[in-house]
Amino acid sequence: MSQEIIQKTAHELHDDLRSGATTATALAEAQLAHIDGHDDKVKAYLETWNDEALAQAAAIDDALSKGNDPGLLAGIPIGLKDNLVTTTGTTGCSSQILKGFESPYTATAVQKLYDAGGVMMGKLNMDEFAMGSSTENSSMQKTANPWNLNCVPGGSSGGSAASVAANEAVISIGSDTGGSIRQPAAFCGCVGLKPTYGRVSRYGLIAFASSLDQIGPLTKDVEDSAWALNVLSGKDPHDATSADLPVPDYREALGKDINDITIGLPKEYFTDSLGDDMRQKIETAVDVLKAQGAKVVEVELPHTNHGIAVYYILATAEASANLARFDGVRYGFRHPDAKDVKEMYTMTKSEGFGPEVQRRIMLGTYVLSSGYYDAYYKKAQKVRALIRRDFDQAFEKCDIIATPTTPASAFEFGAKSQDPLEMYLNDIYTTTANLAGVPAISLPCGLTEQQLPAGLQLIGKPFAEADLFRVSHAYEQNRGFDMGHAPIA
Amino acid sequence: MEYEVVIGMEIHVEIDTKSKVFCGCKNEFHAPANSHVCPVCLGMPGALPVMNREMVNKSVAVGLALNCEISRWSKMDRKNYFYPDQSKNYQISQFDLPLCHDGSCEFEVNGEINKIGITRAHLEEDTARNDHTQGIGESGIDFNRCGVSLLEIVTEPDLRSAEQTYAFLNHLKQTLLYLGVSDCNMEEGSLRAEPNISVRPVGQKEFGIKSEVKNVASFSGVQKAIEYEFKRQVKALKKGETLIQETRGWDADQGITVPQRTKESAHDYRYFPEPDLIPIAVDEAWEQEIRESLPELPLARKHRTTEQYSLSDYDAGVLTASREMADYFEACVAAGAPAKLATNWITGDLQALISDAKADITNIKITPEQLAAMIGLIEDGTISGKIAKDILPDMFESGKEPKVIVEENGLVQISDLSELEGIIREILTQHPGPVEDFRSGKMQAKGFLVGQSMKATKGKANPKVVNQILDQLLNEE
Amino acid sequence: MSKITTEDVEYVAGLAQLILDDDSKERLVHEMGDILNYMDALNELDTEDIEPMMHVLDLANVYREDEVKKSLSKEDVFKNAPKSEGDYFLVPRILDNTES
Ligand SMILES: [Mg+2]
Ligand SMILES: [Zn+2]
């Protein structure tokens, strides 16, 4: 019985809670028990908030019994990436430098989930400061892919993706700077959405690269993704970069036909570097959309190949400044042997940050340093404008762009961690959506020969998440197979 | 060889916004350490800045007062450096697109108009205070000041003497006070002025190697630092030494500058656009709105005051030293007081009372209308100037109408001829000596007799009438 | 040939306040060199007439009103502080007293 509950989606549970088929307390207990039974293998959670979750669930049950509406996500177990600050528990970005940090405030996005009745289960593992594509850069623990425990869950929201795939959360929240929601969602067989830049407030999201970061949901299906975005979206006075645009009810986009939709296939994404297996998965998925009435055209995104370079210049530059604040003065780790301020900085940072974070700080500092700004940073900003223009021009010919989310499915632990550049190239299909600020979603589109999930990426026009959901839902409902559950779920 | 000094200024002004520039924390100097801090100004993980609209308004006002061009498109940048007076280890400032640029400012030196170019005025955030007195080997940090609205004004190297620099700084401060954008309190650090000083042989076009002097706490300190640097640099050059571009600190106790930092290459601030903030676009309409709200500025007001009220340059200068004093003066004149009399009373007795009470012209009880009424009482002969001097402290203390005080104390001037004649006749009989003296040609004896008449009437006698009667009586026989 | 030298790495580490041992320096010379080489592909593109993109959002003039909001409680201010005393955060000696 409890095994069944935790397999359900948020929209199914929403009805069960209101019909009396279950209670928030029963759901929270089942969820916590399932985490307890499975997370020693998956290691998605850094900490769980059992007492707080049960207290929250009791309050939801109380409200429901009185006939009050406790919110769209009332009673739904939700997991949070460790870079979203919360007054409950700790927020550490999976880093030694911030380990044990107790935030005096809660991120706006998380507060919105609380306000909608979501029951927070705890904090999820990630690549340290969201820097990585495998969650191997966590300084806390290794999270495994529930589909194959020898494989990485992807990153940096690896804990978020693994928790949903392993049914250790109904919805989890991640952040996406260059693919950090979509890539792990693809690796773990769940739905991962990166909203338009500005759709969701970043206030309380520990910044990696401010001009690229967006918070988004990882869910079991498209409908849950739409529900979650309904809750997460909106203008926040605490975030100047959050858009002051109305939030449509994204649920209304679901179940509608897609006869008026044109799908663009960018030829730059379907090159030799894409494996046959993955290519075939995407082609099959596009056929499903065609069968549902969508038109398919070829489009061009000519600067796709420059995306990684632009991304790693801009993201590391911003990160080098964003991470400067971790200096051991106001919070976090301070090296105990520092005798003066200079030593406090250098010893704290050198010991507190892991190797990948240090590498990126070095790279970002270099591209901004005297004499190199124009050659790297400014050049990257200009090519960023070209990448955005590519998308604008492509969207004159189509409504949605379909691509693979990743060149291949999940890799084994250690497979790419020796060569940083090779690891960076893994983000080739995802970074451009961040650079252009456009919304993108990754949908499970079958299993590869290695029995690992493959991801279909759909990219939409700015603030056209409703279209993205409509097409995603049409695909999901008609793809003709059931993804089933991960072996560890 | 003759040398001249070349000076440019960097001035940091704390802008008087109620809250800090990027967060809602209170901008207050006198508060317990770290009592006005929040996730944003403490640089907590995940916190984001949002620009204070009033900071932009007041900065544009300064820019317009300094005849700057206001950028139609401006942005914030991050200036990266590590120091414990910062909470993020970068300062949000402006680099290549300052809000205000290419301006100029006219000011007076000994009655002559001088002009200085204003390179730029840009927005930034103030830093925290380090308190080195905390414990042995440790420093305490108070982040209350961190994130306070700060405007940095940079001038062209147009100044040529310490005296001229001093006059410019005073004028700039006066302008900022007129605008009401800062309290310019130098002790509290609301206004900080740092000179860039170089010397060159007279007639040479190229600038010399400059030093930047920090930690100067007053305008007279700036003046002294310039004088010191001039001597130091000229001496070095005369000895054939090469100067280096450096930052030096002002040691006020010893009256010298000492080297602080020599490696300019250490300044690799890695400026880049602040991604958390949105561009500032002040369009013509917005600029115009601010322009229309600007007060009349010090030089213009002084000039108008001189002309309109036929006052001396000196009087007008004293009256317009502050906007509040000038307003007081004009209100007094508007209430009917003759300008010259109002000037004398305001800059004389009233100013003395204000100084003694350590008060401010904005918060005294005596209104400009009351002062005008008092002057009116003198003018219409109700009271003497002497009585007026006596009742002014009472007015200052109580805020009572002068007429009420005069009536309550029976201070109305005696101008009645027959009443005064009787009193004076008595005085003449009491003092035959002086009367004799006068009649024998010692004219100054009359002064004594006037004094005695005033004394007998407790100052209430109308001196004009007393003189008249005396003339008449002394010449009678 | 690497794009950057050990001296470059040392200079950048100084700016970033990182201390690197010799192995790390050597490793970074190669890794950063490879990545920077890869980034040089951007030079193929003619971007002469392209405006650098700072924000994807076409926004300007987002402000907060000048209103005082509640600051943090003393407990919240110092809760995470590695070292504090009274109302102050404490840091070790500041030797280079020059920045401002
Ligand atoms: Mg500055
Ligand atoms: Zn604050």
XYZ file of N, CA and C in Angstrom, chain B residues 17-21 23-25 33-34 36-37 50-53 75 82-83 131 134 137-141 260-261 268 275 277-281, chain C residues 11 15-17 54-55 59-69 71-72 77-78 83 87-94 96-100:
210
model
N 19.680 58.418 1.861
C 18.460 57.641 1.642
C 18.078 57.022 2.976
N 16.777 56.795 3.178
C 16.326 56.245 4.460
C 16.873 54.831 4.650
N 16.825 54.070 3.561
C 17.334 52.701 3.614
C 18.610 52.629 2.770
N 19.311 51.527 2.890
C 20.572 51.373 2.159
C 20.308 51.285 0.651
N 21.392 51.207 -0.115
C 21.217 51.302 -1.566
C 20.608 50.033 -2.176
N 19.216 47.307 -0.113
C 18.352 46.541 0.798
C 17.595 47.506 1.694
N 16.683 46.979 2.480
C 15.815 47.824 3.290
C 16.388 48.183 4.649
N 17.642 47.832 4.915
C 18.215 48.160 6.217
C 18.326 49.670 6.379
N 26.665 48.242 16.728
C 27.294 47.554 15.596
C 26.426 46.387 15.130
N 26.352 46.220 13.819
C 25.651 45.108 13.180
C 24.165 45.001 13.556
N 21.930 47.029 11.893
C 21.207 47.317 10.646
C 21.790 46.485 9.513
N 21.629 45.187 9.630
C 22.155 44.289 8.597
C 21.124 43.211 8.266
N 18.688 44.953 -4.819
C 17.710 45.644 -5.664
C 17.936 47.148 -5.461
N 18.069 47.882 -6.552
C 18.457 49.300 -6.488
C 17.373 50.184 -5.866
N 17.816 51.071 -4.974
C 16.954 52.046 -4.319
C 16.680 53.205 -5.303
N 15.414 53.435 -5.616
C 15.064 54.454 -6.612
C 15.535 55.847 -6.176
N 24.772 51.256 -16.091
C 24.659 49.943 -15.455
C 25.556 49.883 -14.237
N 39.512 41.647 -2.327
C 39.261 41.035 -1.019
C 39.670 41.977 0.095
N 38.745 42.272 0.957
C 39.064 43.044 2.153
C 37.911 42.865 3.131
N 36.997 47.816 13.145
C 37.355 48.394 14.429
C 38.582 47.653 14.948
N 39.410 46.017 18.883
C 38.696 44.904 19.508
C 39.496 44.096 20.509
N 45.436 41.549 18.408
C 45.613 40.774 17.188
C 44.338 40.479 16.432
N 43.225 41.053 16.825
C 41.999 40.807 16.079
C 41.321 42.119 15.745
N 40.516 42.083 14.685
C 39.744 43.266 14.316
C 38.262 42.923 14.358
N 37.472 43.906 14.772
C 36.031 43.717 14.776
C 35.454 44.354 13.525
N 34.377 43.794 13.022
C 33.758 44.376 11.828
C 32.290 44.688 12.100
N 51.481 54.138 1.345
C 50.599 53.042 1.748
C 50.735 51.857 0.824
N 50.865 52.147 -0.452
C 50.863 51.033 -1.401
C 51.589 51.531 -2.636
N 43.943 44.843 -9.816
C 43.339 44.158 -10.958
C 41.925 43.840 -10.502
N 25.429 41.142 -12.834
C 24.296 40.444 -13.465
C 23.023 40.464 -12.608
N 21.704 43.068 -11.235
C 20.985 44.337 -11.331
C 20.689 44.688 -12.784
N 19.652 45.451 -12.950
C 19.095 45.784 -14.252
C 19.599 47.190 -14.626
N 19.829 47.443 -15.906
C 20.325 48.770 -16.298
C 19.439 49.926 -15.815
N 20.093 51.050 -15.606
C 19.403 52.273 -15.184
C 19.240 53.132 -16.429
N 18.019 53.443 -16.787
C 17.776 54.229 -17.993
C 17.009 55.485 -17.602
N 49.722 34.200 -10.611
C 49.122 35.542 -10.550
C 47.610 35.450 -10.307
N 45.091 36.629 -7.145
C 43.862 37.428 -7.222
C 42.690 36.703 -6.560
N 42.646 35.397 -6.750
C 41.511 34.602 -6.253
C 41.707 34.163 -4.811
N 42.842 34.527 -4.209
C 43.148 34.159 -2.824
C 43.203 32.644 -2.630
N 24.556 41.573 -21.912
C 24.712 41.495 -20.464
C 23.543 40.785 -19.812
N 22.376 41.017 -20.391
C 21.164 40.442 -19.815
C 20.326 39.852 -20.926
N 15.139 44.394 -20.013
C 14.561 45.150 -18.894
C 15.452 46.323 -18.530
N 14.844 47.373 -18.015
C 15.608 48.469 -17.423
C 14.769 49.031 -16.276
N 15.425 49.769 -15.400
C 14.714 50.484 -14.339
C 13.849 49.604 -13.439
N 14.496 48.708 -12.768
C 13.782 47.936 -11.740
C 14.303 48.423 -10.389
N 13.419 48.993 -9.607
C 13.858 49.605 -8.345
C 13.008 49.148 -7.173
N 13.554 49.367 -5.994
C 12.748 49.259 -4.786
C 12.541 50.682 -4.284
N 11.449 50.881 -3.563
C 11.211 52.206 -3.002
C 12.090 52.361 -1.760
N 12.368 53.597 -1.397
C 13.266 53.858 -0.274
C 12.525 53.688 1.048
N 12.296 52.447 1.398
C 11.579 52.150 2.647
C 12.452 51.292 3.546
N 12.390 51.597 4.837
C 13.180 50.824 5.793
C 12.440 49.534 6.123
N 13.148 48.419 5.988
C 12.581 47.112 6.336
C 13.332 46.570 7.540
N 15.639 44.643 9.900
C 16.933 43.977 9.752
C 16.903 42.664 10.518
N 17.997 41.925 10.453
C 18.048 40.626 11.136
C 18.208 40.806 12.646
N 22.122 37.284 13.011
C 23.328 37.889 12.441
C 24.558 37.035 12.764
N 24.637 36.595 14.014
C 25.868 35.927 14.453
C 25.785 34.406 14.511
N 33.628 33.513 14.215
C 34.085 34.152 15.451
C 33.428 35.524 15.610
N 28.977 42.870 19.760
C 28.237 43.203 18.554
C 29.073 43.061 17.285
N 30.267 42.495 17.403
C 31.194 42.494 16.266
C 31.515 41.089 15.742
N 31.730 41.034 14.424
C 32.393 39.872 13.839
C 33.882 40.069 14.081
N 34.563 39.007 14.398
C 36.003 39.136 14.606
C 36.777 38.436 13.501
N 37.827 39.096 13.043
C 38.733 38.476 12.077
C 40.156 38.625 12.592
N 41.049 37.751 12.128
C 42.451 37.902 12.541
C 43.004 39.228 12.056
N 44.129 39.579 12.571
C 44.813 40.818 12.238
C 44.729 41.195 10.755
N 44.432 42.446 10.486
C 44.465 42.941 9.116
C 45.820 43.596 8.922
N 47.550 44.330 5.819
C 47.654 45.288 4.728
C 46.474 46.246 4.822
N 46.699 47.345 5.512
C 45.586 48.246 5.827
C 45.428 49.308 4.750
N 45.220 48.864 3.529
C 45.257 49.850 2.462
C 44.000 49.959 1.627
N 43.268 48.906 1.486
C 42.108 48.987 0.606
C 41.015 49.844 1.221
N 40.308 50.560 0.413
C 39.107 51.217 0.909
C 38.247 51.613 -0.250
